[in-house]
Short mmCIF file of N, CA and C in Angstrom, two decimals:
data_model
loop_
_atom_site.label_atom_id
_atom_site.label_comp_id
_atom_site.label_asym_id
_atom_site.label_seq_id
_atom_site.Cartn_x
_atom_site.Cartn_y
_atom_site.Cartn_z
N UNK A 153 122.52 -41.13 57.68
CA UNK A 153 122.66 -39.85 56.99
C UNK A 153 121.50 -38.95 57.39
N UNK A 154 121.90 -37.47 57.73
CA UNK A 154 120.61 -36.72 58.43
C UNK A 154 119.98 -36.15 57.08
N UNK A 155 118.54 -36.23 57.25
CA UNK A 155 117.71 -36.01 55.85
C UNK A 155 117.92 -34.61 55.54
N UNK A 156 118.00 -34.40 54.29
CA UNK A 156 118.48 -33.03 53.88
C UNK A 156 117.65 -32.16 54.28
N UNK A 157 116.36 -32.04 55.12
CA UNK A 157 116.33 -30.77 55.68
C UNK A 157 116.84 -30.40 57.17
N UNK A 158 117.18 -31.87 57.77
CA UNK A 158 117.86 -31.55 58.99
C UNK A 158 119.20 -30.98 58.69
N UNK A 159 119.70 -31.32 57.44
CA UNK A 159 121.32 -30.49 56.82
C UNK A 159 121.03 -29.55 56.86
N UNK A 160 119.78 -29.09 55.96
CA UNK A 160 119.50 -27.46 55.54
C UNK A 160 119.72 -26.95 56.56
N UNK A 161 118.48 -27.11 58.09
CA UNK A 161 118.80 -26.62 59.03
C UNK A 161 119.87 -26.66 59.96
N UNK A 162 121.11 -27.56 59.47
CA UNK A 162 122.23 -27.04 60.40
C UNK A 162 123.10 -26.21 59.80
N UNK A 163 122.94 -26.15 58.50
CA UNK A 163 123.08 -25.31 57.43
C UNK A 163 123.03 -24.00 57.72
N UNK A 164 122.02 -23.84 57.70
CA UNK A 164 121.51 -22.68 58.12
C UNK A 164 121.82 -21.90 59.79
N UNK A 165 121.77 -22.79 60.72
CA UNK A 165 122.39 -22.47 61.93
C UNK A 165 124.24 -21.68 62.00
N UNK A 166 124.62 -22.80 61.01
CA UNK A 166 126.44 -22.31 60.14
C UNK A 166 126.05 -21.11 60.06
N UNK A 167 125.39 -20.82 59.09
CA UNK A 167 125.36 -19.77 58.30
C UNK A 167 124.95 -18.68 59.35
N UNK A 168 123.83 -18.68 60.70
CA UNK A 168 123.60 -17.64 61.51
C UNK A 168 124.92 -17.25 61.92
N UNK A 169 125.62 -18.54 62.65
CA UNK A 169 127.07 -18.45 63.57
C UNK A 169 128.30 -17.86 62.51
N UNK A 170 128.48 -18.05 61.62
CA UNK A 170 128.98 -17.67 60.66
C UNK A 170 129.09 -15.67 60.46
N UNK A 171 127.81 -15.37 60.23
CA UNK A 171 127.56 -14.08 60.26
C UNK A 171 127.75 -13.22 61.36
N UNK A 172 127.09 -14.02 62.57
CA UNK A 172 128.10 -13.13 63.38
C UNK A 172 128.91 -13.62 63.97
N UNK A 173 129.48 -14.45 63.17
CA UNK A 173 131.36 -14.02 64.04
C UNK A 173 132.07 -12.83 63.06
N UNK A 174 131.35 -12.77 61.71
CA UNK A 174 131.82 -12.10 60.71
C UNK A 174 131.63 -10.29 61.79
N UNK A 175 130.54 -10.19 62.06
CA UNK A 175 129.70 -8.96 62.66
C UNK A 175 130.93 -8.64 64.01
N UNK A 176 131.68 -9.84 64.58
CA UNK A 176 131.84 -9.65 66.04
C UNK A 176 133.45 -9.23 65.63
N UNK A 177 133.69 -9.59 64.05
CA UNK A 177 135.18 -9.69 63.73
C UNK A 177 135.42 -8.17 63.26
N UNK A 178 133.75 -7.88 62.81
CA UNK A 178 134.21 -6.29 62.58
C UNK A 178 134.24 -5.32 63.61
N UNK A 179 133.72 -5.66 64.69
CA UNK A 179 133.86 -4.87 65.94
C UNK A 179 134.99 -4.65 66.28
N UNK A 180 135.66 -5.84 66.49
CA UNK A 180 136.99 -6.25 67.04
C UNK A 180 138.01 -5.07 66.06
N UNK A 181 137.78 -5.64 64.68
CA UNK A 181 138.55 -4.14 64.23
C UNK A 181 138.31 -2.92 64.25
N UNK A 182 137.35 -2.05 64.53
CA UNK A 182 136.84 -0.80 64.64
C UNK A 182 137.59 -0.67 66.16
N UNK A 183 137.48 -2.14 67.09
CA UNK A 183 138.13 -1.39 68.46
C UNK A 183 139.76 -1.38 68.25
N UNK A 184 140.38 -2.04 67.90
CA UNK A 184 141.66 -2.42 67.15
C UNK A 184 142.17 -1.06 66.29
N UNK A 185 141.27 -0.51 65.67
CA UNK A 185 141.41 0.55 65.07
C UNK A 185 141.61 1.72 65.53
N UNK A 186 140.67 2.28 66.61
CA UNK A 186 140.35 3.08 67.52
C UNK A 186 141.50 3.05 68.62
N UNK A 187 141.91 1.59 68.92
CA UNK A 187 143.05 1.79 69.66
C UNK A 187 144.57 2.48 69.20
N UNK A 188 144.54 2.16 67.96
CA UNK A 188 145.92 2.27 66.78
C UNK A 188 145.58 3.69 66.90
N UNK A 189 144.59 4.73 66.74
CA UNK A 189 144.56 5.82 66.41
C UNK A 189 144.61 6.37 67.11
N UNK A 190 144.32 6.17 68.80
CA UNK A 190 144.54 7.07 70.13
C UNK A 190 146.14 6.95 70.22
N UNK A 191 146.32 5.74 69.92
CA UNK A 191 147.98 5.60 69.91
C UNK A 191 148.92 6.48 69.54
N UNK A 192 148.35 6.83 68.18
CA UNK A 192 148.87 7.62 67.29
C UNK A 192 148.61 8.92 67.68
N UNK A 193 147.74 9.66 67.89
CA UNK A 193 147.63 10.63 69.06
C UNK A 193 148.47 10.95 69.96
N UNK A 194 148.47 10.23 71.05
CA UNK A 194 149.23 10.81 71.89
C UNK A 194 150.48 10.54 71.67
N UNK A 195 150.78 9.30 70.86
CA UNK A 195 152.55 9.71 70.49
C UNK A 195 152.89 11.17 69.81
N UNK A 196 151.77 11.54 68.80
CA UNK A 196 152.00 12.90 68.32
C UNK A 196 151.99 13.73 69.27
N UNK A 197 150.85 14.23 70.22
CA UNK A 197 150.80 15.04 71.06
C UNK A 197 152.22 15.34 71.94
N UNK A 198 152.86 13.75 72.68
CA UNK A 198 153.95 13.55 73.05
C UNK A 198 154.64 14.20 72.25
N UNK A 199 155.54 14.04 71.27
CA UNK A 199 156.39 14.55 70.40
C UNK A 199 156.13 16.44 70.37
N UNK A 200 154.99 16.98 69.85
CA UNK A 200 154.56 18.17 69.79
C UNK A 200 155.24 18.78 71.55
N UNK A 201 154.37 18.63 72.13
CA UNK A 201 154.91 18.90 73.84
C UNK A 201 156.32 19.11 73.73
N UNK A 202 157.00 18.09 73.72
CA UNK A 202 158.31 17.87 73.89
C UNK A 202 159.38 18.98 73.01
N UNK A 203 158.69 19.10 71.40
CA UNK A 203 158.93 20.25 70.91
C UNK A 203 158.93 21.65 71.56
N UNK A 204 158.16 21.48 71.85
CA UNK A 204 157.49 23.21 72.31
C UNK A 204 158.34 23.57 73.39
N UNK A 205 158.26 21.82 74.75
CA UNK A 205 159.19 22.33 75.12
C UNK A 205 160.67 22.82 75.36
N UNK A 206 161.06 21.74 74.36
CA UNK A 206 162.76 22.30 73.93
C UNK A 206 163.01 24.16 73.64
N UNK A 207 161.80 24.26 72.81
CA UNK A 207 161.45 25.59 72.65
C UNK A 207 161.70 26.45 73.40
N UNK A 208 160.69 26.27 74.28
CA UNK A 208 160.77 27.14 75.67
C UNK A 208 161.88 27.02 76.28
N UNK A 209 162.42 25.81 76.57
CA UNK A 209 163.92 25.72 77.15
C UNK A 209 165.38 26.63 76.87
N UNK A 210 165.20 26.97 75.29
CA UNK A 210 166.24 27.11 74.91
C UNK A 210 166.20 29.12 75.16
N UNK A 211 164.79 29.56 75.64
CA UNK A 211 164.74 30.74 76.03
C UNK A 211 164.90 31.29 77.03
N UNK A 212 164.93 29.54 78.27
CA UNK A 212 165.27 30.10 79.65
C UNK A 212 163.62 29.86 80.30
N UNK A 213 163.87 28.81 81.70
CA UNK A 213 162.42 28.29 81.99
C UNK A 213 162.73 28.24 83.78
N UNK A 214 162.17 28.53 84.15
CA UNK A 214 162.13 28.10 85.67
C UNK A 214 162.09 26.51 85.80
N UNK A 215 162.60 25.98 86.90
CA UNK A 215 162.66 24.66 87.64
C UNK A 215 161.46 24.45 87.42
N UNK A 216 160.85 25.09 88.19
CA UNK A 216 159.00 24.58 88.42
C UNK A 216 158.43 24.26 86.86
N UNK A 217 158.78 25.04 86.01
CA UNK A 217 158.31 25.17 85.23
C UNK A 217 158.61 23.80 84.08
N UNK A 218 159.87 23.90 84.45
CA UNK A 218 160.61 22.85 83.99
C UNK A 218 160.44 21.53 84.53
N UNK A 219 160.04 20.80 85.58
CA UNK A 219 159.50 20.47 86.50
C UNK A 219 158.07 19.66 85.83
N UNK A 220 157.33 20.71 85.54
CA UNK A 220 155.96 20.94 85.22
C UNK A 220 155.95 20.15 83.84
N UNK A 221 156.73 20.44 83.10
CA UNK A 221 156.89 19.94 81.34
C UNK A 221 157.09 18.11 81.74
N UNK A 222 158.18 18.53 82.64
CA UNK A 222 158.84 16.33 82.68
C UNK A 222 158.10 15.87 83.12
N UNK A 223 156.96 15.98 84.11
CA UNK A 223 156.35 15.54 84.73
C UNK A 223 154.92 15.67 83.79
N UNK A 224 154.67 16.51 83.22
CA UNK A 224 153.49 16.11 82.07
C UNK A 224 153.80 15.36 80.71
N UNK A 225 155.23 14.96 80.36
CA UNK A 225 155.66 14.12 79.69
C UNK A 225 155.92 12.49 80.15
N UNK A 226 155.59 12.76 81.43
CA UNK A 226 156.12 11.73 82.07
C UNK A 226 154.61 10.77 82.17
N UNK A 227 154.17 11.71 82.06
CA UNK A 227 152.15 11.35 82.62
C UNK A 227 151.82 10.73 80.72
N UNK A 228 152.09 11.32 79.93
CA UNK A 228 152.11 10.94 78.79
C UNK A 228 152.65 9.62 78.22
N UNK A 229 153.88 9.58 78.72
CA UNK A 229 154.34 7.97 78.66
C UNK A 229 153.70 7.09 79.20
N UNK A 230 153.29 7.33 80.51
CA UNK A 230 152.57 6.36 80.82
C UNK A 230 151.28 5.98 80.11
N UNK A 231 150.17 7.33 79.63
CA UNK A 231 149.35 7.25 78.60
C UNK A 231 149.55 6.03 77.61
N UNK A 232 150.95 6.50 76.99
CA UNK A 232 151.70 5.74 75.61
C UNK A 232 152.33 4.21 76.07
N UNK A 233 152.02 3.95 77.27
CA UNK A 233 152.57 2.73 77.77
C UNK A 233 150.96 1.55 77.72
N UNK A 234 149.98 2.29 78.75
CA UNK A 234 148.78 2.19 78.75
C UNK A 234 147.88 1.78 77.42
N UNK A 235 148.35 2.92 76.20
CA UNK A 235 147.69 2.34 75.05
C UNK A 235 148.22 1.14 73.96
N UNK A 236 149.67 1.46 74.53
CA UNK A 236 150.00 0.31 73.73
C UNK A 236 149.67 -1.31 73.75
N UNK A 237 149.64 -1.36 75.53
CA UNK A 237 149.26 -2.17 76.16
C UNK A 237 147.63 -2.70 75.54
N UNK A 238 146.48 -1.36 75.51
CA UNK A 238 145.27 -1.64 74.78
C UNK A 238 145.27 -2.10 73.61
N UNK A 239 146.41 -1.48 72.48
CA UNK A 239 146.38 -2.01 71.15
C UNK A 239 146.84 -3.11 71.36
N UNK A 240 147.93 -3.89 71.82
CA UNK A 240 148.18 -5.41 72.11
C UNK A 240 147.11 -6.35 72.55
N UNK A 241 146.29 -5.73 73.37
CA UNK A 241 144.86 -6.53 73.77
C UNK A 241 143.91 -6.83 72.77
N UNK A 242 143.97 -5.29 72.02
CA UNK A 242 142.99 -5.04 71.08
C UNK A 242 143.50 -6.09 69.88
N UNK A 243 144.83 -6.18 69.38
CA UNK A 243 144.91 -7.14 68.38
C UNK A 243 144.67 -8.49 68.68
N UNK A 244 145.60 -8.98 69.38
CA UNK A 244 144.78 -9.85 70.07
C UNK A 244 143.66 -10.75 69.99
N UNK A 245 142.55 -9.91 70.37
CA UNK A 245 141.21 -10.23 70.16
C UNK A 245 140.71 -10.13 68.99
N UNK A 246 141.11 -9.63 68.49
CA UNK A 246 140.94 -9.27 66.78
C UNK A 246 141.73 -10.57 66.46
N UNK A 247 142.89 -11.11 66.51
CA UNK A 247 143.12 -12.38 65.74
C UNK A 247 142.16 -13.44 66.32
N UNK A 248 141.89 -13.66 67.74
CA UNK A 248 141.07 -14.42 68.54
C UNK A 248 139.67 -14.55 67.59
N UNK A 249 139.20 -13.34 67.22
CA UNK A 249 137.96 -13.38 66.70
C UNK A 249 138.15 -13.64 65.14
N UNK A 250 139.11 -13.40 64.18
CA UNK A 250 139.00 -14.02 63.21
C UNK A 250 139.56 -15.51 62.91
N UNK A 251 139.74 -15.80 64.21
CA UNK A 251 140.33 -17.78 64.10
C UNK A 251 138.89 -17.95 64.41
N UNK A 252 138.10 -17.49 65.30
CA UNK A 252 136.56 -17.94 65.36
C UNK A 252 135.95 -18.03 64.19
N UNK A 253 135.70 -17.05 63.11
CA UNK A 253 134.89 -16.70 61.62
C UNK A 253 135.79 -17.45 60.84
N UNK A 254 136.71 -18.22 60.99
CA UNK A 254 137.45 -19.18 60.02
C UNK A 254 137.13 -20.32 60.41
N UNK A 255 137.23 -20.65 61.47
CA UNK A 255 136.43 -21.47 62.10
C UNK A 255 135.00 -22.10 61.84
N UNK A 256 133.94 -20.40 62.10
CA UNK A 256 132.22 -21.24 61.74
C UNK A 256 132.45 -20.96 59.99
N UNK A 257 133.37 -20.66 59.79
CA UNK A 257 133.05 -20.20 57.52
C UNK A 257 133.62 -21.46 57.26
N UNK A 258 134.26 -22.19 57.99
CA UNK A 258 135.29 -24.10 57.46
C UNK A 258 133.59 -24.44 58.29
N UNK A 259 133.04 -24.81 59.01
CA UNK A 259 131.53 -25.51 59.53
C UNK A 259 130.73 -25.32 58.34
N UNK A 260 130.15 -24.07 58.17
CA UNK A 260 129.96 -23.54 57.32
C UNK A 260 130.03 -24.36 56.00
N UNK A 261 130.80 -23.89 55.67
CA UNK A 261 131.68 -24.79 54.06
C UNK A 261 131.15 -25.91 54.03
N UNK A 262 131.23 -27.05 55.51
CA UNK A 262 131.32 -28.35 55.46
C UNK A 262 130.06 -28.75 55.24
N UNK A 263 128.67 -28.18 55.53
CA UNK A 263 127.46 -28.36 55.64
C UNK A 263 126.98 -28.18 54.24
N UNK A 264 127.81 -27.24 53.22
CA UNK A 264 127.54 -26.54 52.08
C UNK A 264 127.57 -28.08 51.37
N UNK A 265 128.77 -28.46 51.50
CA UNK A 265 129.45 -29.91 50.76
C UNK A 265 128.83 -30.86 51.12
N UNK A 266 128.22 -31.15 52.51
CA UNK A 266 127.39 -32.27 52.85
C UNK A 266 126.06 -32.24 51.89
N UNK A 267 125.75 -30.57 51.43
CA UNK A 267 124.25 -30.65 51.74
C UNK A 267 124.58 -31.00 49.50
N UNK A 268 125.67 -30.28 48.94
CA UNK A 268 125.67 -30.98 47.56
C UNK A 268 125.76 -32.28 47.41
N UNK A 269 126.83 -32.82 48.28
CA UNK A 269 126.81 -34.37 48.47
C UNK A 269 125.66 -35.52 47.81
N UNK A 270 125.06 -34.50 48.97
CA UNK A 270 123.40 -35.00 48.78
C UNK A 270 122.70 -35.08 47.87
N UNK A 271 122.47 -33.42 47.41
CA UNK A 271 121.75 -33.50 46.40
C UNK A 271 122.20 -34.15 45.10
N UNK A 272 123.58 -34.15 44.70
CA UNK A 272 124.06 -35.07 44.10
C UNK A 272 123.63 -36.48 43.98
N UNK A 273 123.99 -36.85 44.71
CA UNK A 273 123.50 -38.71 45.18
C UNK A 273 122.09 -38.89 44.64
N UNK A 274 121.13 -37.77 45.48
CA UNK A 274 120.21 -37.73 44.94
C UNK A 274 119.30 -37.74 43.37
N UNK A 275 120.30 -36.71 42.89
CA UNK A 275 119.79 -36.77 41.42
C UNK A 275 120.26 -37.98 40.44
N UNK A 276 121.67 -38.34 41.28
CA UNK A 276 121.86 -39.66 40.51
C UNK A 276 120.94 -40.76 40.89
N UNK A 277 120.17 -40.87 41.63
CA UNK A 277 119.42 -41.48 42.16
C UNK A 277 118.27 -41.81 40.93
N UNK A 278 117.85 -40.46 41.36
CA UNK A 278 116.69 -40.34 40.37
C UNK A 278 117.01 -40.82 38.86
N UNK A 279 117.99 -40.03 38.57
CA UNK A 279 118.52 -40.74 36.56
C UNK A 279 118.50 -41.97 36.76
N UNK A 280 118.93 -42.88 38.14
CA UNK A 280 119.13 -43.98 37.83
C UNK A 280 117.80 -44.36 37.59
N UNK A 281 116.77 -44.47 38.34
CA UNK A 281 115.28 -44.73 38.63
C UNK A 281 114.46 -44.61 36.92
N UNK A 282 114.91 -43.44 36.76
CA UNK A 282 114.42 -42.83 34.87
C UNK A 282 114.86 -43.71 34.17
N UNK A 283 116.26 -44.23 34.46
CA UNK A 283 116.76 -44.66 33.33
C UNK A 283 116.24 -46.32 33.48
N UNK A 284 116.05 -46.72 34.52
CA UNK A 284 115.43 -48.40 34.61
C UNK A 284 114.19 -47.79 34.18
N UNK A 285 113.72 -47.38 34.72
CA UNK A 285 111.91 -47.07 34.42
C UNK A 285 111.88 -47.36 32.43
N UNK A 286 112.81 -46.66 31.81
CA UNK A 286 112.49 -46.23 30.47
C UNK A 286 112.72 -47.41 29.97
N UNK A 287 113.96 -48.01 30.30
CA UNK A 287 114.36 -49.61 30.29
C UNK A 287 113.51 -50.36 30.06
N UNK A 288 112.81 -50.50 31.55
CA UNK A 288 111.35 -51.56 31.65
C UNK A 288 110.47 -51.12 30.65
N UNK A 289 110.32 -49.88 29.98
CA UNK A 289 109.15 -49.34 29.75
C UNK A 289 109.55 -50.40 27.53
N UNK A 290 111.05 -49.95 27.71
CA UNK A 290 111.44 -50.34 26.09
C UNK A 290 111.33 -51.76 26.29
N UNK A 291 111.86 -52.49 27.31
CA UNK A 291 111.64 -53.51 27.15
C UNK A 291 109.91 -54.36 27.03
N UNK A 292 109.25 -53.72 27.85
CA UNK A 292 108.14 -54.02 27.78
C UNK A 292 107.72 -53.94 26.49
N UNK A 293 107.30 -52.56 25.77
CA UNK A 293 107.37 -52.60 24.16
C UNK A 293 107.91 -53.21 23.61
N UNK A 294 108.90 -54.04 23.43
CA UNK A 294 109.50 -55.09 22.62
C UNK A 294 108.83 -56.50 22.78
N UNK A 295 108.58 -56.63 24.09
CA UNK A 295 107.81 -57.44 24.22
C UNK A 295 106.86 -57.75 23.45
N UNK A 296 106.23 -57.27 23.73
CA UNK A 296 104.88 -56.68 23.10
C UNK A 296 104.75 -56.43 21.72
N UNK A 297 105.85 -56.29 21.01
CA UNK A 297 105.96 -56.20 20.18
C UNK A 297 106.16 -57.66 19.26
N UNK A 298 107.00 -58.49 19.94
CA UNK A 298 107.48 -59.31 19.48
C UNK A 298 106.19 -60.38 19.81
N UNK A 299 105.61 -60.52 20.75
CA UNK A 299 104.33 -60.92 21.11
C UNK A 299 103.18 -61.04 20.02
N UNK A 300 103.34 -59.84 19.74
CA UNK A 300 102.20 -59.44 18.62
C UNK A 300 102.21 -60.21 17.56
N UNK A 301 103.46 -60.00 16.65
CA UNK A 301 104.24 -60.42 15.37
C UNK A 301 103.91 -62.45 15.20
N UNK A 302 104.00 -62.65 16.59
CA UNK A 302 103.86 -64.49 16.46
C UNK A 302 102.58 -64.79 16.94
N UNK A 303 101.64 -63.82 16.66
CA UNK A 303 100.42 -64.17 16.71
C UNK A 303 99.73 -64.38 15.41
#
C-alpha cells in the first residue's frame, strides 16, 4: 500500500491533470462555439444575398450581372460547406476532450477513495490501539486493585 503521502501526491498530480483537461475542455468549446457562430453567419449572409438577389432579378439584371450573383453564391456554399466541415471537427474534439476530463475526474475520484480508504483504516486503527491501551490500562487497575485488598 503506497504511504498516504505518496497518495496525496498522486492525488494531487489527478487533481493538476484533472484541471486542465477541465481548462482544455473549455477551449474546445469557445472553438466549437465560434465555429457554430461563423456558421450561422454566413448561412444568414447566404440567405440575405440570395434575397436581394431575387430582388434585383425580378427588376431585370444583365447576364454578367447575373453571372456575378451565382457565382458569389456559389463561393458562399463552398464557405458553408468549409464551415460545416470546421464545426464537425470542432465537435469532435470537443467530445474527444470531454471523454479526456471524464477520464482524469474517474483518476481523480479514484485517488480521492484510495486516499479515505486510508484514512479510514487508519483511524480505526488508532480506536483500536485506544481502546486496548484503556483495556490494559482498566485491567491493570483491577489488578491492582484486587492486589491491594488481599494484602
Amino acid at each position: 500500500m503506497a504511504k498516504p503521502s505518496a497518495l496525496n501526491t498522486l492525488a494531487d498530480l489527478a487533481q493538476n491533470d484533472t484541471d486542465a483537461a477541465a481548462r482544455e475542455l473549455g477551449r474546445l468549446q469557445g472553438l466549437r462555439n465560434q465555429a457554430e457562430q461563423q456558421l450561422g453567419a454566413l448561412t444568414q449572409y447566404r440567405q440575405e444575398y440570395r434575397e436581394r438577389m431575387q430582388a434585383i432579378a425580378q427588376d431585370g439584371m444583365t447576364s454578367t450581372r447575373w453571372q456575378d450573383f451565382a457565382q458569389f453564391l456559389a463561393s458562399l456554399d463552398t464557405a458553408i460547406r468549409q464551415q460545416t466541415e470546421a464545426l464537425a471537427r470542432a465537435e469532435a474534439q470537443l467530445l474527444a476532450g470531454r471523454a479526456n476530463w471524464q477520464q482524469q475526474k474517474r483518476r481523480q475520484n479514484s485517488f480521492d477513495t484510495l486516499i479515505t480508504r486510508n484514512e479510514t483504516r487508519e483511524q480505526q486503527a488508532t480506536l483500536r490501539r485506544e481502546q486496548r491501551d484503556t483495556d490494559e490500562y482498566a485491567a491493570r487497575a483491577a489488578r491492582l486493585q484486587v492486589a491491594g485488598r488481599h494484602r
